[in-house]
CHARMM-style PDB file with segment names, atoms N, HN, CA, C and O in Angstrom:
ATOM      1  N   MET     1     241.521 -10.330  31.123  1.00  0.00      PROA
ATOM      2  CA  MET     1     240.238  -8.865  31.689  1.00  0.00      PROA
ATOM      3  C   MET     1     241.300  -8.240  32.084  1.00  0.00      PROA
ATOM      4  O   MET     1     242.168  -7.874  31.291  1.00  0.00      PROA
ATOM      5  N   GLY     2     241.366  -8.012  33.566  1.00  0.00      PROA
ATOM      6  HN  GLY     2     240.661  -8.310  34.210  1.00  0.00      PROA
ATOM      7  CA  GLY     2     242.264  -6.952  34.340  1.00  0.00      PROA
ATOM      8  C   GLY     2     243.291  -6.797  33.855  1.00  0.00      PROA
ATOM      9  O   GLY     2     243.342  -5.569  33.935  1.00  0.00      PROA
ATOM     10  N   THR     3     244.777  -7.265  33.094  1.00  0.00      PROA
ATOM     11  HN  THR     3     244.736  -8.262  33.028  1.00  0.00      PROA
ATOM     12  CA  THR     3     245.873  -7.070  32.155  1.00  0.00      PROA
ATOM     13  C   THR     3     245.337  -5.349  31.055  1.00  0.00      PROA
ATOM     14  O   THR     3     246.032  -4.391  30.715  1.00  0.00      PROA
ATOM     15  N   LEU     4     243.488  -5.729  30.758  1.00  0.00      PROA
ATOM     16  HN  LEU     4     242.924  -6.508  31.034  1.00  0.00      PROA
ATOM     17  CA  LEU     4     243.192  -4.945  29.883  1.00  0.00      PROA
ATOM     18  C   LEU     4     243.494  -3.091  31.005  1.00  0.00      PROA
ATOM     19  O   LEU     4     244.244  -2.304  30.427  1.00  0.00      PROA
ATOM     20  N   GLU     5     242.962  -2.634  32.310  1.00  0.00      PROA
ATOM     21  HN  GLU     5     242.353  -3.272  32.780  1.00  0.00      PROA
ATOM     22  CA  GLU     5     242.693  -2.266  32.471  1.00  0.00      PROA
ATOM     23  C   GLU     5     243.648  -0.991  32.930  1.00  0.00      PROA
ATOM     24  O   GLU     5     243.437   0.034  33.578  1.00  0.00      PROA
ATOM     25  N   PRO     6     244.647  -1.488  32.359  1.00  0.00      PROA
ATOM     26  CA  PRO     6     245.831   0.321  32.648  1.00  0.00      PROA
ATOM     27  C   PRO     6     245.430   0.841  30.615  1.00  0.00      PROA
ATOM     28  O   PRO     6     245.215   1.948  30.122  1.00  0.00      PROA
ATOM     29  N   LEU     7     245.487  -0.463  30.016  1.00  0.00      PROA
ATOM     30  HN  LEU     7     245.661  -1.362  30.417  1.00  0.00      PROA
ATOM     31  CA  LEU     7     244.937   0.177  28.139  1.00  0.00      PROA
ATOM     32  C   LEU     7     243.825   0.912  28.295  1.00  0.00      PROA
ATOM     33  O   LEU     7     243.535   1.894  27.611  1.00  0.00      PROA
ATOM     34  N   VAL     8     243.190   0.460  29.185  1.00  0.00      PROA
ATOM     35  HN  VAL     8     243.425  -0.337  29.741  1.00  0.00      PROA
ATOM     36  CA  VAL     8     241.329   0.808  29.383  1.00  0.00      PROA
ATOM     37  C   VAL     8     241.459   3.108  30.544  1.00  0.00      PROA
ATOM     38  O   VAL     8     241.112   4.286  30.631  1.00  0.00      PROA
ATOM     39  N   ALA     9     242.124   2.139  30.938  1.00  0.00      PROA
ATOM     40  HN  ALA     9     242.406   1.183  30.868  1.00  0.00      PROA
ATOM     41  CA  ALA     9     242.267   4.138  32.267  1.00  0.00      PROA
ATOM     42  C   ALA     9     243.352   4.806  30.798  1.00  0.00      PROA
ATOM     43  O   ALA     9     242.665   5.366  29.944  1.00  0.00      PROA
ATOM     44  N   SER    10     244.532   4.782  30.564  1.00  0.00      PROA
ATOM     45  HN  SER    10     245.091   4.327  31.258  1.00  0.00      PROA
ATOM     46  CA  SER    10     244.745   5.523  29.663  1.00  0.00      PROA
ATOM     47  C   SER    10     243.988   5.856  27.862  1.00  0.00      PROA
ATOM     48  O   SER    10     244.334   6.611  26.953  1.00  0.00      PROA
ATOM     49  N   ALA    11     242.679   4.709  28.039  1.00  0.00      PROA
ATOM     50  HN  ALA    11     242.398   4.096  28.778  1.00  0.00      PROA
ATOM     51  CA  ALA    11     242.481   5.175  27.150  1.00  0.00      PROA
ATOM     52  C   ALA    11     241.975   7.319  27.695  1.00  0.00      PROA
ATOM     53  O   ALA    11     242.318   8.500  27.652  1.00  0.00      PROA
ATOM     54  N   VAL    12     240.743   6.099  28.223  1.00  0.00      PROA
ATOM     55  HN  VAL    12     240.464   5.139  28.257  1.00  0.00      PROA
ATOM     56  CA  VAL    12     239.166   7.308  28.793  1.00  0.00      PROA
ATOM     57  C   VAL    12     240.527   8.172  29.185  1.00  0.00      PROA
ATOM     58  O   VAL    12     240.515   9.334  28.779  1.00  0.00      PROA
ATOM     59  N   SER    13     241.601   7.782  29.863  1.00  0.00      PROA
ATOM     60  HN  SER    13     241.611   6.838  30.192  1.00  0.00      PROA
ATOM     61  CA  SER    13     242.893   9.126  30.084  1.00  0.00      PROA
ATOM     62  C   SER    13     242.665  10.272  28.575  1.00  0.00      PROA
ATOM     63  O   SER    13     242.128  11.328  28.239  1.00  0.00      PROA
ATOM     64  N   ALA    14     243.213   9.542  28.238  1.00  0.00      PROA
ATOM     65  HN  ALA    14     243.649   8.685  28.510  1.00  0.00      PROA
ATOM     66  CA  ALA    14     243.988  10.696  26.559  1.00  0.00      PROA
ATOM     67  C   ALA    14     242.103  11.390  26.413  1.00  0.00      PROA
ATOM     68  O   ALA    14     241.916  12.606  26.380  1.00  0.00      PROA
ATOM     69  N   CYS    15     240.604  10.119  26.327  1.00  0.00      PROA
ATOM     70  HN  CYS    15     240.755   9.131  26.354  1.00  0.00      PROA
ATOM     71  CA  CYS    15     239.762  11.418  25.491  1.00  0.00      PROA
ATOM     72  C   CYS    15     239.818  12.162  26.359  1.00  0.00      PROA
ATOM     73  O   CYS    15     240.598  13.114  26.327  1.00  0.00      PROA
ATOM     74  N   TRP    16     238.922  11.904  27.475  1.00  0.00      PROA
ATOM     75  HN  TRP    16     238.288  11.130  27.502  1.00  0.00      PROA
ATOM     76  CA  TRP    16     238.656  12.532  29.098  1.00  0.00      PROA
ATOM     77  C   TRP    16     239.578  14.010  29.134  1.00  0.00      PROA
ATOM     78  O   TRP    16     238.926  15.011  28.838  1.00  0.00      PROA
ATOM     79  N   LEU    17     240.956  14.208  29.452  1.00  0.00      PROA
ATOM     80  HN  LEU    17     241.486  13.395  29.692  1.00  0.00      PROA
ATOM     81  CA  LEU    17     241.741  15.352  30.408  1.00  0.00      PROA
ATOM     82  C   LEU    17     242.624  15.662  28.675  1.00  0.00      PROA
ATOM     83  O   LEU    17     243.510  16.508  28.547  1.00  0.00      PROA
ATOM     84  N   HSD    18     242.106  14.754  27.503  1.00  0.00      PROA
ATOM     85  HN  HSD    18     241.386  14.068  27.607  1.00  0.00      PROA
ATOM     86  CA  HSD    18     243.023  14.880  26.671  1.00  0.00      PROA
ATOM     87  C   HSD    18     244.736  14.848  26.527  1.00  0.00      PROA
ATOM     88  O   HSD    18     245.271  15.623  25.734  1.00  0.00      PROA
ATOM     89  N   THR    19     245.424  14.052  27.214  1.00  0.00      PROA
ATOM     90  HN  THR    19     244.990  13.423  27.858  1.00  0.00      PROA
ATOM     91  CA  THR    19     246.353  13.819  27.283  1.00  0.00      PROA
ATOM     92  C   THR    19     247.003  13.027  26.250  1.00  0.00      PROA
ATOM     93  O   THR    19     246.418  12.159  25.602  1.00  0.00      PROA
ATOM     94  N   SER    20     248.955  13.536  26.030  1.00  0.00      PROA
ATOM     95  HN  SER    20     249.430  14.241  26.557  1.00  0.00      PROA
ATOM     96  CA  SER    20     249.443  12.927  24.945  1.00  0.00      PROA
ATOM     97  C   SER    20     250.800  11.071  25.570  1.00  0.00      PROA
ATOM     98  O   SER    20     251.633  10.725  26.408  1.00  0.00      PROA
ATOM     99  N   PHE    21     250.062  10.594  24.381  1.00  0.00      PROA
ATOM    100  HN  PHE    21     249.385  10.875  23.701  1.00  0.00      PROA
ATOM    101  CA  PHE    21     251.224   8.978  24.481  1.00  0.00      PROA
ATOM    102  C   PHE    21     252.210   9.548  23.636  1.00  0.00      PROA
ATOM    103  O   PHE    21     251.997  10.334  22.713  1.00  0.00      PROA
ATOM    104  N   HSD    22     253.971   8.827  24.243  1.00  0.00      PROA
ATOM    105  HN  HSD    22     254.144   8.188  24.993  1.00  0.00      PROA
ATOM    106  CA  HSD    22     254.573   8.759  23.993  1.00  0.00      PROA
ATOM    107  C   HSD    22     255.014   7.618  22.944  1.00  0.00      PROA
ATOM    108  O   HSD    22     254.183   7.421  22.058  1.00  0.00      PROA
ATOM    109  N   ALA    23     255.980   6.969  22.904  1.00  0.00      PROA
ATOM    110  HN  ALA    23     256.656   7.129  23.623  1.00  0.00      PROA
ATOM    111  CA  ALA    23     256.211   6.741  21.533  1.00  0.00      PROA
ATOM    112  C   ALA    23     256.368   5.131  22.596  1.00  0.00      PROA
ATOM    113  O   ALA    23     255.830   4.024  22.564  1.00  0.00      PROA
ATOM    114  N   VAL    24     257.548   5.889  23.572  1.00  0.00      PROA
ATOM    115  HN  VAL    24     257.986   6.788  23.598  1.00  0.00      PROA
ATOM    116  CA  VAL    24     257.307   3.720  24.785  1.00  0.00      PROA
ATOM    117  C   VAL    24     255.838   3.832  25.639  1.00  0.00      PROA
ATOM    118  O   VAL    24     255.605   2.977  26.494  1.00  0.00      PROA
ATOM    119  N   GLU    25     255.149   4.595  25.454  1.00  0.00      PROA
ATOM    120  HN  GLU    25     255.338   5.290  24.759  1.00  0.00      PROA
ATOM    121  CA  GLU    25     253.776   3.886  26.400  1.00  0.00      PROA
ATOM    122  C   GLU    25     252.972   3.909  24.923  1.00  0.00      PROA
ATOM    123  O   GLU    25     251.816   3.673  25.274  1.00  0.00      PROA
ATOM    124  N   LEU    26     252.955   4.074  23.369  1.00  0.00      PROA
ATOM    125  HN  LEU    26     253.895   4.266  23.084  1.00  0.00      PROA
ATOM    126  CA  LEU    26     252.700   2.988  23.400  1.00  0.00      PROA
ATOM    127  C   LEU    26     253.747   1.727  22.513  1.00  0.00      PROA
ATOM    128  O   LEU    26     253.481   0.859  21.681  1.00  0.00      PROA
ATOM    129  N   LEU    27     254.094   1.850  22.700  1.00  0.00      PROA
ATOM    130  HN  LEU    27     254.310   2.555  23.375  1.00  0.00      PROA
ATOM    131  CA  LEU    27     255.724   0.539  22.731  1.00  0.00      PROA
ATOM    132  C   LEU    27     254.814  -0.386  23.925  1.00  0.00      PROA
ATOM    133  O   LEU    27     254.634  -1.594  23.776  1.00  0.00      PROA
ATOM    134  N   GLY    28     254.536   0.019  24.550  1.00  0.00      PROA
ATOM    135  HN  GLY    28     254.682   1.001  24.671  1.00  0.00      PROA
ATOM    136  CA  GLY    28     254.048  -0.597  26.549  1.00  0.00      PROA
ATOM    137  C   GLY    28     252.460  -1.149  25.930  1.00  0.00      PROA
ATOM    138  O   GLY    28     251.843  -2.116  26.375  1.00  0.00      PROA
ATOM    139  N   TYR    29     251.952  -0.118  24.631  1.00  0.00      PROA
ATOM    140  HN  TYR    29     252.454   0.668  24.270  1.00  0.00      PROA
ATOM    141  CA  TYR    29     250.762  -1.570  25.528  1.00  0.00      PROA
ATOM    142  C   TYR    29     250.922  -1.276  23.702  1.00  0.00      PROA
ATOM    143  O   TYR    29     250.422  -0.331  23.092  1.00  0.00      PROA
ATOM    144  N   ALA    30     251.617  -2.198  23.222  1.00  0.00      PROA
ATOM    145  HN  ALA    30     252.024  -2.966  23.717  1.00  0.00      PROA
ATOM    146  CA  ALA    30     251.663  -3.287  22.320  1.00  0.00      PROA
ATOM    147  C   ALA    30     252.264  -4.391  22.672  1.00  0.00      PROA
ATOM    148  O   ALA    30     252.469  -5.435  22.053  1.00  0.00      PROA
ATOM    149  N   LEU    31     252.514  -4.067  23.691  1.00  0.00      PROA
ATOM    150  HN  LEU    31     252.347  -3.219  24.194  1.00  0.00      PROA
ATOM    151  CA  LEU    31     253.615  -5.484  24.194  1.00  0.00      PROA
ATOM    152  C   LEU    31     252.236  -5.971  25.382  1.00  0.00      PROA
ATOM    153  O   LEU    31     252.117  -7.077  25.909  1.00  0.00      PROA
ATOM    154  N   ILE    32     251.601  -5.138  25.507  1.00  0.00      PROA
ATOM    155  HN  ILE    32     251.697  -4.240  25.080  1.00  0.00      PROA
ATOM    156  CA  ILE    32     250.084  -5.656  26.990  1.00  0.00      PROA
ATOM    157  C   ILE    32     248.942  -6.133  25.990  1.00  0.00      PROA
ATOM    158  O   ILE    32     248.122  -7.047  26.076  1.00  0.00      PROA
ATOM    159  N   LEU    33     249.098  -5.533  25.373  1.00  0.00      PROA
ATOM    160  HN  LEU    33     249.764  -4.791  25.303  1.00  0.00      PROA
ATOM    161  CA  LEU    33     247.699  -6.123  23.781  1.00  0.00      PROA
ATOM    162  C   LEU    33     248.681  -7.684  23.374  1.00  0.00      PROA
ATOM    163  O   LEU    33     248.401  -8.695  24.017  1.00  0.00      PROA
ATOM    164  N   SER    34     249.823  -7.753  22.271  1.00  0.00      PROA
ATOM    165  HN  SER    34     250.051  -6.931  21.749  1.00  0.00      PROA
ATOM    166  CA  SER    34     251.000  -8.742  22.386  1.00  0.00      PROA
ATOM    167  C   SER    34     250.429 -10.316  23.368  1.00  0.00      PROA
ATOM    168  O   SER    34     250.031 -11.430  23.027  1.00  0.00      PROA
ATOM    169  N   THR    35     250.654  -9.671  24.605  1.00  0.00      PROA
ATOM    170  HN  THR    35     250.977  -8.766  24.882  1.00  0.00      PROA
ATOM    171  CA  THR    35     250.854 -10.808  26.081  1.00  0.00      PROA
ATOM    172  C   THR    35     250.031 -11.421  26.514  1.00  0.00      PROA
ATOM    173  O   THR    35     250.161 -12.411  27.233  1.00  0.00      PROA
ATOM    174  N   VAL    36     248.090 -10.450  25.783  1.00  0.00      PROA
ATOM    175  HN  VAL    36     247.983  -9.645  25.198  1.00  0.00      PROA
ATOM    176  CA  VAL    36     247.039 -11.106  26.146  1.00  0.00      PROA
ATOM    177  C   VAL    36     247.173 -11.718  25.419  1.00  0.00      PROA
ATOM    178  O   VAL    36     247.407 -12.877  25.763  1.00  0.00      PROA
ATOM    179  N   PHE    37     247.132 -11.431  23.964  1.00  0.00      PROA
ATOM    180  HN  PHE    37     246.942 -10.490  23.684  1.00  0.00      PROA
ATOM    181  CA  PHE    37     246.400 -11.625  22.326  1.00  0.00      PROA
ATOM    182  C   PHE    37     246.626 -13.999  23.147  1.00  0.00      PROA
ATOM    183  O   PHE    37     245.823 -14.926  23.256  1.00  0.00      PROA
ATOM    184  N   ILE    38     248.720 -13.769  23.571  1.00  0.00      PROA
ATOM    185  HN  ILE    38     249.371 -13.016  23.483  1.00  0.00      PROA
ATOM    186  CA  ILE    38     249.430 -14.527  23.543  1.00  0.00      PROA
ATOM    187  C   ILE    38     248.865 -16.122  24.281  1.00  0.00      PROA
ATOM    188  O   ILE    38     248.774 -17.328  24.051  1.00  0.00      PROA
ATOM    189  N   ILE    39     248.578 -15.015  25.358  1.00  0.00      PROA
ATOM    190  HN  ILE    39     248.651 -14.036  25.545  1.00  0.00      PROA
ATOM    191  CA  ILE    39     247.573 -16.314  26.164  1.00  0.00      PROA
ATOM    192  C   ILE    39     246.303 -16.689  26.010  1.00  0.00      PROA
ATOM    193  O   ILE    39     245.924 -17.816  26.325  1.00  0.00      PROA
ATOM    194  N   MET    40     245.606 -15.876  25.563  1.00  0.00      PROA
ATOM    195  HN  MET    40     245.914 -14.959  25.307  1.00  0.00      PROA
ATOM    196  CA  MET    40     244.274 -16.740  25.179  1.00  0.00      PROA
ATOM    197  C   MET    40     244.818 -17.530  23.715  1.00  0.00      PROA
ATOM    198  O   MET    40     243.988 -18.411  23.492  1.00  0.00      PROA
ATOM    199  N   VAL    41     245.501 -17.540  23.032  1.00  0.00      PROA
ATOM    200  HN  VAL    41     246.175 -16.824  23.213  1.00  0.00      PROA
ATOM    201  CA  VAL    41     245.666 -18.384  21.612  1.00  0.00      PROA
ATOM    202  C   VAL    41     246.743 -19.554  22.673  1.00  0.00      PROA
ATOM    203  O   VAL    41     247.041 -20.708  22.366  1.00  0.00      PROA
ATOM    204  N   LYS    42     246.959 -19.160  23.341  1.00  0.00      PROA
ATOM    205  HN  LYS    42     246.717 -18.222  23.591  1.00  0.00      PROA
ATOM    206  CA  LYS    42     247.910 -20.675  23.909  1.00  0.00      PROA
ATOM    207  C   LYS    42     247.557 -22.122  23.563  1.00  0.00      PROA
ATOM    208  O   LYS    42     246.558 -21.955  22.863  1.00  0.00      PROA
ATOM    209  N   PRO    43     247.666 -22.811  23.595  1.00  0.00      PROA
ATOM    210  CA  PRO    43     246.512 -23.709  23.479  1.00  0.00      PROA
ATOM    211  C   PRO    43     246.865 -24.927  25.661  1.00  0.00      PROA
ATOM    212  O   PRO    43     247.958 -24.782  26.208  1.00  0.00      PROA
ATOM    213  N   GLU    44     245.980 -25.669  26.210  1.00  0.00      PROA
ATOM    214  HN  GLU    44     245.092 -25.787  25.766  1.00  0.00      PROA
ATOM    215  CA  GLU    44     245.589 -25.436  27.268  1.00  0.00      PROA
ATOM    216  C   GLU    44     247.006 -27.415  27.319  1.00  0.00      PROA
ATOM    217  O   GLU    44     246.969 -27.994  26.234  1.00  0.00      PROA
ATOM    218  N   GLU    45     247.449 -27.747  27.825  1.00  0.00      PROA
ATOM    219  HN  GLU    45     247.479 -27.276  28.707  1.00  0.00      PROA
ATOM    220  CA  GLU    45     247.723 -28.968  28.212  1.00  0.00      PROA
ATOM    221  C   GLU    45     247.349 -29.379  28.420  1.00  0.00      PROA
ATOM    222  OT1 GLU    45     247.770 -30.490  28.743  1.00  0.00      PROA
TER     223      GLU     45
END
């Protein structure tokens, strides 16, 4: 849950402060989401 905090903060700033995102930032968000997905799907040993 803590790994999604930067993504949520950016989404709130985009909605509230009308900030814009660049391609590098969108790539970073995609990498964060993919990392969270991999951690959730990885089977326990």
